[in-house]
């Protein structure tokens, strides 16, 4: 994994834990693996409930902006 991916994963993981709950299986380890991707999809489903095209598991501009907005 590159440094950017590790930083992004460390920032996204707490958001996923918030969506999935305290008992989430995701570890904040900096690795963007299948559990993290599934968690991102769960987060996207919460952020974009009527836009299935956003449920791709990629933390792009739309997901990141919506996640930060949701936190505030």
XYZ file of N, CA, C and O in Angstrom:
288
model
N 0.836 -1.183 0.000
C 0.000 0.000 0.000
C 0.875 1.238 0.000
O 1.910 1.278 0.638
N 0.419 2.274 -0.692
C 1.203 3.500 -0.669
C 0.782 4.372 0.516
O -0.195 4.104 1.189
N 1.543 5.416 0.765
C 1.297 6.262 1.939
C -0.063 6.939 1.878
O -0.738 7.088 2.882
N -0.476 7.388 0.673
C -1.769 8.054 0.532
C -2.893 7.100 0.899
O -3.820 7.460 1.601
N -2.808 5.865 0.420
C -3.842 4.880 0.716
C -3.903 4.591 2.214
O -4.978 4.487 2.787
N -2.755 4.489 2.861
C -2.743 4.239 4.297
C -3.382 5.398 5.056
O -4.172 5.198 5.962
N -3.064 6.636 4.661
C -3.628 7.807 5.326
C -5.141 7.849 5.121
O -5.890 8.072 6.068
N -5.585 7.630 3.897
C -7.014 7.638 3.593
C -7.738 6.567 4.390
O -8.774 6.826 5.006
N -7.175 5.372 4.435
C -7.809 4.274 5.157
C -7.914 4.599 6.640
O -8.942 4.343 7.267
N -6.894 5.170 7.200
C -6.937 5.545 8.622
C -7.985 6.618 8.888
O -8.541 6.684 9.975
N -8.280 7.460 7.919
C -9.294 8.493 8.092
C -10.696 7.950 7.843
O -11.653 8.395 8.459
N -10.829 7.002 6.943
C -12.134 6.454 6.587
C -12.600 5.405 7.592
O -13.793 5.310 7.889
N -11.685 4.646 8.142
C -12.059 3.552 9.042
C -12.939 4.006 10.211
O -13.934 3.341 10.518
N -12.630 5.122 10.870
C -13.523 5.547 11.954
C -14.935 5.871 11.474
O -15.914 5.625 12.186
N -15.057 6.416 10.258
C -16.392 6.679 9.707
C -17.150 5.377 9.491
O -18.345 5.280 9.767
N -16.456 4.379 9.010
C -17.075 3.075 8.784
C -17.491 2.467 10.119
O -18.589 1.929 10.248
N -16.633 2.554 11.113
C -16.971 2.033 12.440
C -18.216 2.734 12.976
O -19.065 2.115 13.603
N -18.334 4.033 12.714
C -19.499 4.789 13.168
C -20.773 4.278 12.490
O -21.811 4.137 13.131
N -20.687 3.988 11.205
C -21.847 3.491 10.460
C -22.191 2.062 10.861
O -23.341 1.726 11.081
N -21.180 1.217 10.979
C -21.394 -0.196 11.275
C -21.597 -0.489 12.751
O -22.069 -1.550 13.109
N -21.180 0.417 13.601
C -21.312 0.192 15.032
C -20.002 -0.173 15.680
O -19.026 -0.513 15.021
N -19.998 -0.128 16.967
C -18.789 -0.317 17.755
C -18.171 -1.699 17.570
O -16.971 -1.879 17.706
N -18.970 -2.696 17.233
C -18.466 -4.064 17.083
C -18.017 -4.389 15.669
O -17.870 -5.551 15.319
N -17.816 -3.369 14.853
C -17.385 -3.578 13.483
C -16.090 -4.380 13.442
O -15.223 -4.227 14.290
N -15.953 -5.213 12.414
C -14.743 -6.024 12.255
C -13.569 -5.228 11.688
O -12.462 -5.721 11.630
N -13.818 -4.014 11.267
C -12.748 -3.247 10.624
C -11.708 -2.793 11.649
O -12.036 -2.340 12.724
N -10.454 -2.983 11.289
C -9.335 -2.510 12.104
C -8.765 -1.265 11.460
O -8.710 -1.157 10.245
N -8.325 -0.339 12.271
C -7.703 0.871 11.746
C -6.214 0.576 11.634
O -5.415 0.900 12.503
N -5.869 -0.097 10.525
C -4.502 -0.560 10.338
C -3.831 0.030 9.104
O -2.688 -0.253 8.817
N -4.562 0.844 8.362
C -3.987 1.459 7.173
C -4.071 0.620 5.921
O -3.628 1.039 4.868
N -4.633 -0.571 6.006
C -4.765 -1.442 4.836
C -6.187 -1.375 4.295
O -7.145 -1.565 5.025
N -6.318 -1.078 2.992
C -7.629 -1.011 2.356
C -7.908 -2.373 1.724
O -7.619 -2.613 0.563
N -8.464 -3.273 2.518
C -8.762 -4.619 2.055
C -10.256 -4.804 1.837
O -11.028 -3.840 1.817
N -10.691 -6.048 1.690
C -12.097 -6.327 1.395
C -13.062 -5.909 2.509
O -14.196 -5.509 2.223
N -12.640 -5.971 3.757
C -13.525 -5.556 4.852
C -13.706 -4.039 4.820
O -14.811 -3.525 5.004
N -12.617 -3.327 4.543
C -12.711 -1.871 4.433
C -13.590 -1.490 3.249
O -14.456 -0.616 3.361
N -13.409 -2.151 2.115
C -14.231 -1.846 0.931
C -15.703 -2.089 1.225
O -16.554 -1.264 0.886
N -16.020 -3.194 1.871
C -17.414 -3.481 2.228
C -17.946 -2.418 3.186
O -19.115 -2.003 3.087
N -17.098 -1.959 4.086
C -17.498 -0.899 5.004
C -17.749 0.412 4.291
O -18.679 1.145 4.619
N -16.927 0.719 3.293
C -17.131 1.929 2.499
C -18.468 1.838 1.766
O -19.231 2.807 1.719
N -18.788 0.678 1.238
C -20.077 0.498 0.558
C -21.221 0.705 1.539
O -22.213 1.372 1.221
N -21.101 0.185 2.753
C -22.125 0.425 3.782
C -22.267 1.925 4.053
O -23.381 2.438 4.171
N -21.133 2.611 4.168
C -21.141 4.050 4.394
C -21.821 4.761 3.229
O -22.676 5.633 3.428
N -21.492 4.368 2.009
C -22.092 4.985 0.826
C -23.600 4.755 0.774
O -24.346 5.645 0.362
N -24.045 3.595 1.197
C -25.486 3.325 1.216
C -26.208 4.247 2.191
O -27.345 4.646 1.946
N -25.543 4.589 3.295
C -26.122 5.533 4.256
C -26.095 6.959 3.707
O -27.041 7.716 3.892
N -24.995 7.321 3.062
C -24.837 8.673 2.552
C -25.666 8.938 1.304
O -26.133 10.062 1.085
N -25.822 7.920 0.467
C -26.535 8.044 -0.812
C -27.592 6.941 -0.930
O -27.478 6.053 -1.784
N -28.626 6.970 -0.078
C -29.574 5.849 -0.046
C -30.342 5.620 -1.345
O -30.766 4.492 -1.611
N -30.477 6.624 -2.165
C -31.252 6.493 -3.406
C -30.392 6.547 -4.658
O -30.916 6.713 -5.757
N -29.088 6.394 -4.499
C -28.175 6.499 -5.639
C -27.218 5.308 -5.648
O -26.057 5.415 -5.242
N -27.708 4.191 -6.124
C -26.911 2.956 -6.125
C -25.613 3.090 -6.920
O -24.640 2.385 -6.633
N -25.576 4.003 -7.865
C -24.345 4.174 -8.652
C -23.186 4.693 -7.798
O -22.022 4.578 -8.193
N -23.475 5.231 -6.618
C -22.433 5.713 -5.707
C -21.876 4.589 -4.823
O -20.892 4.790 -4.126
N -22.484 3.425 -4.830
C -22.088 2.323 -3.944
C -20.999 1.477 -4.596
O -21.170 0.292 -4.853
N -19.837 2.063 -4.819
C -18.771 1.357 -5.528
C -17.585 0.973 -4.646
O -16.646 0.325 -5.094
N -17.614 1.385 -3.376
C -16.510 1.040 -2.485
C -15.281 1.895 -2.663
O -14.243 1.635 -2.066
N -15.394 2.936 -3.486
C -14.281 3.845 -3.732
C -14.547 5.149 -2.994
O -15.625 5.721 -3.110
N -13.570 5.613 -2.232
C -13.725 6.881 -1.523
C -13.238 7.991 -2.441
O -12.102 8.432 -2.374
N -14.151 8.385 -3.315
C -13.855 9.469 -4.247
C -14.371 10.789 -3.703
O -14.746 10.912 -2.531
N -14.410 11.773 -4.583
C -14.803 13.132 -4.196
C -16.195 13.160 -3.566
O -16.388 13.786 -2.517
N -17.170 12.502 -4.171
C -18.540 12.541 -3.653
C -18.648 11.901 -2.274
O -19.276 12.450 -1.368
N -18.040 10.738 -2.115
C -18.104 10.036 -0.827
C -17.400 10.838 0.254
O -17.918 11.020 1.357
N -16.204 11.317 -0.067
C -15.428 12.061 0.924
C -16.169 13.320 1.354
O -16.276 13.618 2.537
N -16.708 14.076 0.388
C -17.437 15.312 0.697
C -18.667 15.022 1.540
O -18.922 15.700 2.543
N -19.434 14.014 1.154
C -20.644 13.674 1.910
C -20.309 13.191 3.314
O -21.013 13.512 4.274
N -19.243 12.421 3.449
C -18.843 11.918 4.766
C -18.433 13.059 5.692
O -18.831 13.109 6.857
N -17.652 13.986 5.165
C -17.225 15.128 5.980
C -18.412 16.016 6.344
O -18.488 16.512 7.472
N -19.325 16.185 5.430
C -20.537 16.970 5.714
C -21.372 16.304 6.787
O -21.890 16.963 7.688
N -21.489 14.994 6.713
C -22.285 14.240 7.690
C -21.692 14.343 9.099
O -22.423 14.279 10.085
N -20.386 14.497 9.193
C -19.726 14.598 10.483
C -19.968 15.951 11.156
O -19.875 16.068 12.352
N -20.263 16.952 10.352
C -20.441 18.311 10.910
C -21.860 18.633 11.234
O -22.777 18.142 11.258
